[in-house]
mmCIF file with all atom_site columns, C-alpha atoms in Angstrom:
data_model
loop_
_atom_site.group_PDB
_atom_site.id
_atom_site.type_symbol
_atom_site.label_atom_id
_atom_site.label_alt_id
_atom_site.label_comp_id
_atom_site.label_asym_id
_atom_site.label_entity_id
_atom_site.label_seq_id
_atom_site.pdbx_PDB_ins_code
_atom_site.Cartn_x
_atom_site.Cartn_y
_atom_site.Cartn_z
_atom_site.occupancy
_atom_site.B_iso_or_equiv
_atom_site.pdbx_formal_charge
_atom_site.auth_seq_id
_atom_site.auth_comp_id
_atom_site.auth_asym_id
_atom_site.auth_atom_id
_atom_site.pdbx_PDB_model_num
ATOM 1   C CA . UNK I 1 1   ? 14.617 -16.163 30.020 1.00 0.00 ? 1212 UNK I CA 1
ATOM 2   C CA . UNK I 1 2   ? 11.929 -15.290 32.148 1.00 0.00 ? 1213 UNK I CA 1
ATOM 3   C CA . UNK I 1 3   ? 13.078 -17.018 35.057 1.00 0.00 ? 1214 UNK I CA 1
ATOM 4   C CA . UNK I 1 4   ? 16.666 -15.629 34.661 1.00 0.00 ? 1215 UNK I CA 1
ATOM 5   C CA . UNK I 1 5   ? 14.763 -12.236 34.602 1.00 0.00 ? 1216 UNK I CA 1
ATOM 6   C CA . UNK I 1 6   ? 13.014 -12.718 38.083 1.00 0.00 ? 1217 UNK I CA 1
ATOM 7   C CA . UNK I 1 7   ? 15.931 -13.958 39.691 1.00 0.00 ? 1218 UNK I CA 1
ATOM 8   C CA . UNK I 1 8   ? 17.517 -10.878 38.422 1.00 0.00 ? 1219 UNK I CA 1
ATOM 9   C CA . UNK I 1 9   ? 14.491 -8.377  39.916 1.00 0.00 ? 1220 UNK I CA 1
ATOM 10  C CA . UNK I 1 10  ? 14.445 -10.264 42.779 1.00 0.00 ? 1221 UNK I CA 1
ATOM 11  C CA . UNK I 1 11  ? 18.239 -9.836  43.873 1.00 0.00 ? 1222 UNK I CA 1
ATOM 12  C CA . UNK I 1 12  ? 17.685 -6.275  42.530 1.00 0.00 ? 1223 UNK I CA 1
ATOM 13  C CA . UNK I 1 13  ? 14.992 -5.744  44.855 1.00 0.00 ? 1224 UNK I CA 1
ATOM 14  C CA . UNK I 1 14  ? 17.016 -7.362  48.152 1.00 0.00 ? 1225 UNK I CA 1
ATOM 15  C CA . UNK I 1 15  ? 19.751 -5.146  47.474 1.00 0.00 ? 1226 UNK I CA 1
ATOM 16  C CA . UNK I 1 16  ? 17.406 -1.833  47.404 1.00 0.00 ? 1227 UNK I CA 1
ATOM 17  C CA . UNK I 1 17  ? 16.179 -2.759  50.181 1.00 0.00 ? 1228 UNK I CA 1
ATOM 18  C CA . UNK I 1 18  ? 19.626 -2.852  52.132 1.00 0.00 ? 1229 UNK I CA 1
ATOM 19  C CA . UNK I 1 19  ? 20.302 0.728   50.482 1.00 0.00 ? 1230 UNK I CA 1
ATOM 20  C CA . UNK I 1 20  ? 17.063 2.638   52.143 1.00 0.00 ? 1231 UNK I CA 1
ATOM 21  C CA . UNK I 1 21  ? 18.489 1.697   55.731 1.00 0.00 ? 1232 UNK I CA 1
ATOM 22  C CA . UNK I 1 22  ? 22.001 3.418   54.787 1.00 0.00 ? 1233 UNK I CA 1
ATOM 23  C CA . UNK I 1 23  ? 21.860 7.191   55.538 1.00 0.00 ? 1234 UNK I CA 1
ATOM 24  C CA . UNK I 1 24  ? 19.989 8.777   58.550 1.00 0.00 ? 1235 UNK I CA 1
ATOM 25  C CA . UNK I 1 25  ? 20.463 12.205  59.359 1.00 0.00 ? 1236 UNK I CA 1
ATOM 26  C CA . UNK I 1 26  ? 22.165 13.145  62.667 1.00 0.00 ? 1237 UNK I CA 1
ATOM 27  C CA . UNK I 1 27  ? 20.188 14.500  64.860 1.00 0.00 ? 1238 UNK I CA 1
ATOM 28  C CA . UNK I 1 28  ? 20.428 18.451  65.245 1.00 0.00 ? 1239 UNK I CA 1
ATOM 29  C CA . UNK I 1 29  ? 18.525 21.328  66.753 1.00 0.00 ? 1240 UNK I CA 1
ATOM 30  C CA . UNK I 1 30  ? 15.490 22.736  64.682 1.00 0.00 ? 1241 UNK I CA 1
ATOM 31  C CA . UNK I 1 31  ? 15.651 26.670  64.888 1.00 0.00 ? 1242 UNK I CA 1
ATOM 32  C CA . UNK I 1 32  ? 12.815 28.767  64.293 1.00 0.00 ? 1243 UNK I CA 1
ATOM 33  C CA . UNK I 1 33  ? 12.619 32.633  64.248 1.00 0.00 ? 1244 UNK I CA 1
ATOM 34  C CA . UNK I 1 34  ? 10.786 35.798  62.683 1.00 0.00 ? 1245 UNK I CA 1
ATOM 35  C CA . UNK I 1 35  ? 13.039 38.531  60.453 1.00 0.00 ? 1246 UNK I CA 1
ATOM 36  C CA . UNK I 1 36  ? 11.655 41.851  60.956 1.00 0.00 ? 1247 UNK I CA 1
ATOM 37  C CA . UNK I 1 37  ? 12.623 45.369  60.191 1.00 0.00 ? 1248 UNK I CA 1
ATOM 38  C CA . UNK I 1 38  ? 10.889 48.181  61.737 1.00 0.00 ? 1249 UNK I CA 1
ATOM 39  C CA . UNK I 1 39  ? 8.506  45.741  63.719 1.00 0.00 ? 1250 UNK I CA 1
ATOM 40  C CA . UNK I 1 40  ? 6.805  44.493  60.379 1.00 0.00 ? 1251 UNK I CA 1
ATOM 41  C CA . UNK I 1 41  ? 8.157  41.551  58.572 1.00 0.00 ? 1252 UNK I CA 1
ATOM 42  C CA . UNK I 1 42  ? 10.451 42.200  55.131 1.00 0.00 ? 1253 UNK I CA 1
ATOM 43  C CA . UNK I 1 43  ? 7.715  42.877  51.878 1.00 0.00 ? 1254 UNK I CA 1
ATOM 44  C CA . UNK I 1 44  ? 9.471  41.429  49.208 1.00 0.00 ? 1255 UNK I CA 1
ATOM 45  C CA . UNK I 1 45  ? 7.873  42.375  45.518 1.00 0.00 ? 1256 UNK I CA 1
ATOM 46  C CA . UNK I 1 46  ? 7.482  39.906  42.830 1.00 0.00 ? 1257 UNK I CA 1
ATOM 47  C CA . UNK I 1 47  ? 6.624  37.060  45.531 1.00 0.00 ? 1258 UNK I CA 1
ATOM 48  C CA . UNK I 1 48  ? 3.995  36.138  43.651 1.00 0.00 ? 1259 UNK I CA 1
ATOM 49  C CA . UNK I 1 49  ? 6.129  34.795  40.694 1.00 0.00 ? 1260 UNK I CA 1
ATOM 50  C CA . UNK I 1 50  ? 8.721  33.079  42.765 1.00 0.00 ? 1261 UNK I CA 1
ATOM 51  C CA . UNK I 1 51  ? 11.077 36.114  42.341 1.00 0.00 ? 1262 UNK I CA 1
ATOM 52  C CA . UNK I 1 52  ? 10.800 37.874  45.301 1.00 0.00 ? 1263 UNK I CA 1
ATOM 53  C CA . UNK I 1 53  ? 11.979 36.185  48.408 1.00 0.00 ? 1264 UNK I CA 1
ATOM 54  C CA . UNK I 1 54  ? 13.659 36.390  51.897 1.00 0.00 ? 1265 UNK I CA 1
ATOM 55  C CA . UNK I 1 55  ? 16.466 34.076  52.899 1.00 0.00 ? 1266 UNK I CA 1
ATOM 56  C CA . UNK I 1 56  ? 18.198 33.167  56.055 1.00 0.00 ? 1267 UNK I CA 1
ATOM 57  C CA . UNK I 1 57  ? 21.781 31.747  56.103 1.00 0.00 ? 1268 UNK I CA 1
ATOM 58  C CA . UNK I 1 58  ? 23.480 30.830  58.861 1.00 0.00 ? 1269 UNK I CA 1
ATOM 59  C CA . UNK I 1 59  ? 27.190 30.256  58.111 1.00 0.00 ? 1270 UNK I CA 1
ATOM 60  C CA . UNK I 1 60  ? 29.194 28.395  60.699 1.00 0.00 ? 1271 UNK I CA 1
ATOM 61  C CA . UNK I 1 61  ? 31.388 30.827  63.186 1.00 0.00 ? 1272 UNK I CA 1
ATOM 62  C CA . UNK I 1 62  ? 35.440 30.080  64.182 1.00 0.00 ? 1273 UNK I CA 1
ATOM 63  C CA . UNK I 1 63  ? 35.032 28.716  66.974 1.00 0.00 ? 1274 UNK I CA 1
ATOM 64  C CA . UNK I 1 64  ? 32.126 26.110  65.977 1.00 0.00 ? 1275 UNK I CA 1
ATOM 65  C CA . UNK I 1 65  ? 33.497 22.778  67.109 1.00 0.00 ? 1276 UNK I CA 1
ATOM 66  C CA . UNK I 1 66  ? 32.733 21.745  63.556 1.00 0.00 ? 1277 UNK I CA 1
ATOM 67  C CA . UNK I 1 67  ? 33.180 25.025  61.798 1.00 0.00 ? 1278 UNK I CA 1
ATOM 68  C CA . UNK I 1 68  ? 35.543 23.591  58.968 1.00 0.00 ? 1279 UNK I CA 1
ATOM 69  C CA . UNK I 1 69  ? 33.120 20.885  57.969 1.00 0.00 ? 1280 UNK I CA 1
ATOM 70  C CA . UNK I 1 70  ? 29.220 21.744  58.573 1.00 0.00 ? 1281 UNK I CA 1
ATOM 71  C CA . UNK I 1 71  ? 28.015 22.921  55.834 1.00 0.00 ? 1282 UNK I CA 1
ATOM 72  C CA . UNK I 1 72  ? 25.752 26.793  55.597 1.00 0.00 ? 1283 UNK I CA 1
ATOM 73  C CA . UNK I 1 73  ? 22.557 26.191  55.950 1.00 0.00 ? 1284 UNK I CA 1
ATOM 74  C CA . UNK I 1 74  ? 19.404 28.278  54.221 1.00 0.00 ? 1285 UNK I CA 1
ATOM 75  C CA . UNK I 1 75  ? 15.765 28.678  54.026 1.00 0.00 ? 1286 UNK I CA 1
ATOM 76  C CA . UNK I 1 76  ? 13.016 30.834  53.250 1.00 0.00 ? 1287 UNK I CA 1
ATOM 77  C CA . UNK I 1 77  ? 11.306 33.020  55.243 1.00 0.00 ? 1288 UNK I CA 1
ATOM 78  C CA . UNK I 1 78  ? 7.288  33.269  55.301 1.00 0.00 ? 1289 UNK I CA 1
ATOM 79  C CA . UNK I 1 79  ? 5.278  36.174  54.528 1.00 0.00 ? 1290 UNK I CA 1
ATOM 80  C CA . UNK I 1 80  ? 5.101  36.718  58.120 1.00 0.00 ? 1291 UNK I CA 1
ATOM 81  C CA . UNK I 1 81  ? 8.923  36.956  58.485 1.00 0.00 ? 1292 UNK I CA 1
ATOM 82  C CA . UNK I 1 82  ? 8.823  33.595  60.323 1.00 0.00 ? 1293 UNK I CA 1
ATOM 83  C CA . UNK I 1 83  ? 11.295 30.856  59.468 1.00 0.00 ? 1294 UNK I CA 1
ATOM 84  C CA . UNK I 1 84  ? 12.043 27.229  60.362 1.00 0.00 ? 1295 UNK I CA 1
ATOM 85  C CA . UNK I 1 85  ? 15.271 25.667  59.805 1.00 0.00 ? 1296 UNK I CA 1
ATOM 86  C CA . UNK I 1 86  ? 15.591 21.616  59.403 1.00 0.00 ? 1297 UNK I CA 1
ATOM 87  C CA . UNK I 1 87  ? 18.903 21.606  58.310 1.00 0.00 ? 1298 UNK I CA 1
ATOM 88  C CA . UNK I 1 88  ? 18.955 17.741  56.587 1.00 0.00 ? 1299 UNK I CA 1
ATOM 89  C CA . UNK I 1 89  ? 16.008 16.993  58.154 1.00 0.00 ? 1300 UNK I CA 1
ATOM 90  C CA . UNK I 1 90  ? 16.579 16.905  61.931 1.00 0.00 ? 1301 UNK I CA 1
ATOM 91  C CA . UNK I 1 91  ? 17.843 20.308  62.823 1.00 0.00 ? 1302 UNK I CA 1
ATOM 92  C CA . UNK I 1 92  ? 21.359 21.769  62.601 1.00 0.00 ? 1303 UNK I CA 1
ATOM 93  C CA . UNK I 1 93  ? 24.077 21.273  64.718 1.00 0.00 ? 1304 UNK I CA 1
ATOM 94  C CA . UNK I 1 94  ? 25.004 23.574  67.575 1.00 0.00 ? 1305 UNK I CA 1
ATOM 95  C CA . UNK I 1 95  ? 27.234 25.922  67.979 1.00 0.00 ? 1306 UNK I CA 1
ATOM 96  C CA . UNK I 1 96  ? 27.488 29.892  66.894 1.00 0.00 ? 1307 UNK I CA 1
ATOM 97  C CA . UNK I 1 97  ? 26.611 31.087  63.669 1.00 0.00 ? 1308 UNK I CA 1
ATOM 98  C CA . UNK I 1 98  ? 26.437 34.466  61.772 1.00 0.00 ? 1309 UNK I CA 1
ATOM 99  C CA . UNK I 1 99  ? 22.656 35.141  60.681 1.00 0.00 ? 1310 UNK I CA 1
ATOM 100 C CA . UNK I 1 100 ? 22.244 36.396  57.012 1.00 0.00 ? 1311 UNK I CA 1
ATOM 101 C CA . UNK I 1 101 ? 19.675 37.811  55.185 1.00 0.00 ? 1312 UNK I CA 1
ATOM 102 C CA . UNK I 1 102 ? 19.074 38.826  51.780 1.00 0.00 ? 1313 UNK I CA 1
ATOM 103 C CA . UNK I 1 103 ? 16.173 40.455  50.463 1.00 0.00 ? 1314 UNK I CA 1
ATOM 104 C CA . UNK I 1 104 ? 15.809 39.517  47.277 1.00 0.00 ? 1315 UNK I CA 1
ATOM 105 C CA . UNK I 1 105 ? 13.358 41.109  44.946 1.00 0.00 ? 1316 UNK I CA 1
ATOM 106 C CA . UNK I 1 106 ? 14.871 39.910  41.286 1.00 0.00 ? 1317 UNK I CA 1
ATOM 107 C CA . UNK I 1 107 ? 15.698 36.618  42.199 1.00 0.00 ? 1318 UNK I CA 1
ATOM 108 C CA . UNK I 1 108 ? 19.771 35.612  43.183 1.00 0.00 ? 1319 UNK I CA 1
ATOM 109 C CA . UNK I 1 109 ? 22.199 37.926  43.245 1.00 0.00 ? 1320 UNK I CA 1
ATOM 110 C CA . UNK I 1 110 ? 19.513 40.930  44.363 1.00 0.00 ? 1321 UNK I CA 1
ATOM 111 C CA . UNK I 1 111 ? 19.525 42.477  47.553 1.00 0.00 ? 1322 UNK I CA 1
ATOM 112 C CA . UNK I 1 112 ? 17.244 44.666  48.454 1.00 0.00 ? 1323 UNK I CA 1
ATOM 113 C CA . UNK I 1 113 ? 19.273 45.103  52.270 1.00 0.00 ? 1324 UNK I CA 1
ATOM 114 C CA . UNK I 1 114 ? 22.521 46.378  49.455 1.00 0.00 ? 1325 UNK I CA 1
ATOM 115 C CA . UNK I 1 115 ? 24.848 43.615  51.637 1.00 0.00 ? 1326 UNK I CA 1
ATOM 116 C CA . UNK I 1 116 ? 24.172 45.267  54.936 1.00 0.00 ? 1327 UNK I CA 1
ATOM 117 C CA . UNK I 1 117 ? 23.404 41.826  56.449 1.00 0.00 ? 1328 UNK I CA 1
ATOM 118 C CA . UNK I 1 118 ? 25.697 39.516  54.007 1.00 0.00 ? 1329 UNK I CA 1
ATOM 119 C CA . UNK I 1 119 ? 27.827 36.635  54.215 1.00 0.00 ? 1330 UNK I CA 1
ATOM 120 C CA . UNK I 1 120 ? 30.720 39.762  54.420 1.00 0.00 ? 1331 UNK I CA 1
ATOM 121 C CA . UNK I 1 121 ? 29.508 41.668  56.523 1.00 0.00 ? 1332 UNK I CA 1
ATOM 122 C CA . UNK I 1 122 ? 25.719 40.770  58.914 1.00 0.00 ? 1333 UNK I CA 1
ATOM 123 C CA . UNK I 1 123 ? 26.446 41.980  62.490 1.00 0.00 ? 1334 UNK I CA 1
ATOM 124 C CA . UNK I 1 124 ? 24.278 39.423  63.554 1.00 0.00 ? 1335 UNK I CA 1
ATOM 125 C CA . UNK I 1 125 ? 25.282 36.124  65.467 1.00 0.00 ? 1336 UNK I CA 1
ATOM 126 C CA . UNK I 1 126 ? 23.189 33.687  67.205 1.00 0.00 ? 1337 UNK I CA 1
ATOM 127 C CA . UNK I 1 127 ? 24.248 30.526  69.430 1.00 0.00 ? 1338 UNK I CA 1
ATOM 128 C CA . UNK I 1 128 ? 22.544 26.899  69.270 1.00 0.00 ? 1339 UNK I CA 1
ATOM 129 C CA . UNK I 1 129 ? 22.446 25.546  72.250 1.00 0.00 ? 1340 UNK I CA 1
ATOM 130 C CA . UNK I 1 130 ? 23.502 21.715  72.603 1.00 0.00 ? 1341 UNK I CA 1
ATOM 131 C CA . UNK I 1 131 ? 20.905 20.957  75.230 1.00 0.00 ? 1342 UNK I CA 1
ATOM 132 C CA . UNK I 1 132 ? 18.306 21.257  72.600 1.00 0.00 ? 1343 UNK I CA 1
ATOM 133 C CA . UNK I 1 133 ? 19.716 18.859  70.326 1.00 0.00 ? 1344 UNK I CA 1
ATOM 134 C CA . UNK I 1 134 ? 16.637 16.538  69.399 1.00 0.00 ? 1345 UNK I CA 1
ATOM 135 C CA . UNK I 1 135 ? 14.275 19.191  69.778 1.00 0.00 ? 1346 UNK I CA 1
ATOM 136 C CA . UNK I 1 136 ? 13.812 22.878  68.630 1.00 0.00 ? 1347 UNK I CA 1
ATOM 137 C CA . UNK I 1 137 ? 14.784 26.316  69.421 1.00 0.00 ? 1348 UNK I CA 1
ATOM 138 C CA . UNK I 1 138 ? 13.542 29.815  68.795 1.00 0.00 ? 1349 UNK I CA 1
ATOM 139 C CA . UNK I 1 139 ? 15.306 32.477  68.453 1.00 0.00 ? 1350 UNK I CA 1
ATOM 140 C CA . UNK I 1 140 ? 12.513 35.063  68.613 1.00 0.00 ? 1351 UNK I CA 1
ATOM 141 C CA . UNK I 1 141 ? 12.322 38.007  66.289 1.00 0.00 ? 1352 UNK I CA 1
ATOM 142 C CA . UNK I 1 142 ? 15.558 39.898  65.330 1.00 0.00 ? 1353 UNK I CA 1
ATOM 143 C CA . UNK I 1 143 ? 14.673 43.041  64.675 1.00 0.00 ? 1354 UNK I CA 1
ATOM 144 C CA . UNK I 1 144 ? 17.212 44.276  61.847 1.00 0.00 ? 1355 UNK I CA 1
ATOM 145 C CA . UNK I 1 145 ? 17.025 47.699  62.625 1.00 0.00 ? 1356 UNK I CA 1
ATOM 146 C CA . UNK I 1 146 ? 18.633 47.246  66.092 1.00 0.00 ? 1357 UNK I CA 1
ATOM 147 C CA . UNK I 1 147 ? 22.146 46.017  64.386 1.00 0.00 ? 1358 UNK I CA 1
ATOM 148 C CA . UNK I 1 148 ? 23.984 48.756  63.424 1.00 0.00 ? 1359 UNK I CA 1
ATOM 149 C CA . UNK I 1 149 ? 25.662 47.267  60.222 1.00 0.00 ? 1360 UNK I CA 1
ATOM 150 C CA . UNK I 1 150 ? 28.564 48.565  58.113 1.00 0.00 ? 1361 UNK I CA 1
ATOM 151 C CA . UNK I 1 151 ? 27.600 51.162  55.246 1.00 0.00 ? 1362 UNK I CA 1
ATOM 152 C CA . UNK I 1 152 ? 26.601 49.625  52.186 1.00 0.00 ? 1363 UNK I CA 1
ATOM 153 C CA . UNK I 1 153 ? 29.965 49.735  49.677 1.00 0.00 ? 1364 UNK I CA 1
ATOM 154 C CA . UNK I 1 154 ? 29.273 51.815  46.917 1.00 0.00 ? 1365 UNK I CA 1
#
């Protein structure tokens, strides 16, 4: 019994090993950027208790190359309205993309921006340049106030 049972680890253990050589993310660009509104970045209350937060989207433009199939990426932005996006772990892929943000102060579904920079309705777009692909990019700070976005629907 004991023997069948090491045989069995064994072959269980060659066969893991096979699966951690499988998937490897493609490579993609690395974007990094600061979200500010009047020159200061967003306060968010309840941060503390892992309520409050700030998140970036960037949703995949017609137009993309890939647009039907790459996915929207998201992350968190920092106290100091910085963010860095890693997509699947080696960046996103190029291409243009609409920038949203959401403010949110009472965890998902709050905004405290009312929509103004949604997946409906953010003015904002931003390209990825394939020459960086491998490496990062920066997009600098976007300053919300200097998008002019549609009214907030009532």
């Amino acid at each position: 019994m004991t023997r069948r049972a090491s045989a069995w680890i064994a072959g269980l253990f060659v066969v893991c090993l096979g699966c951690g050589q499988g998937y490897s993310p493609q490579d993609g660009v690395i974007v990094t950027g600061r979200i500010l509104q009047g020159g200061s970045p967003l306060d968010v209350p309840n941060r503390e208790v892992a309520l409050g937060v700030v998140e970036v989207l960037f949703v995949p433009l017609p137009g993309n190359e890939s647009a039907t199939v790459l996915p929207i990426e998201s992350t968190l932005v920092a106290v100091d309205g910085s963010f860095r996006l890693e997509g699947p772990g080696r960046g996103i892929k190029p291409g243009r993309y609409m920038l949203v943000v959401y403010q949110r102060d009472k965890g998902p579904g709050s905004d405290m921006l009312k929509g103004a920079f949604s997946e409906e309705r953010s003015p904002i777009e931003v390209e990825i340049p394939s020459d960086r692909v491998g490496g990062k990019h920066d997009l600098g700070s976007i300053e919300l106030n200097d998008y002019a976005p549609a009214s907030p629907a009532s």
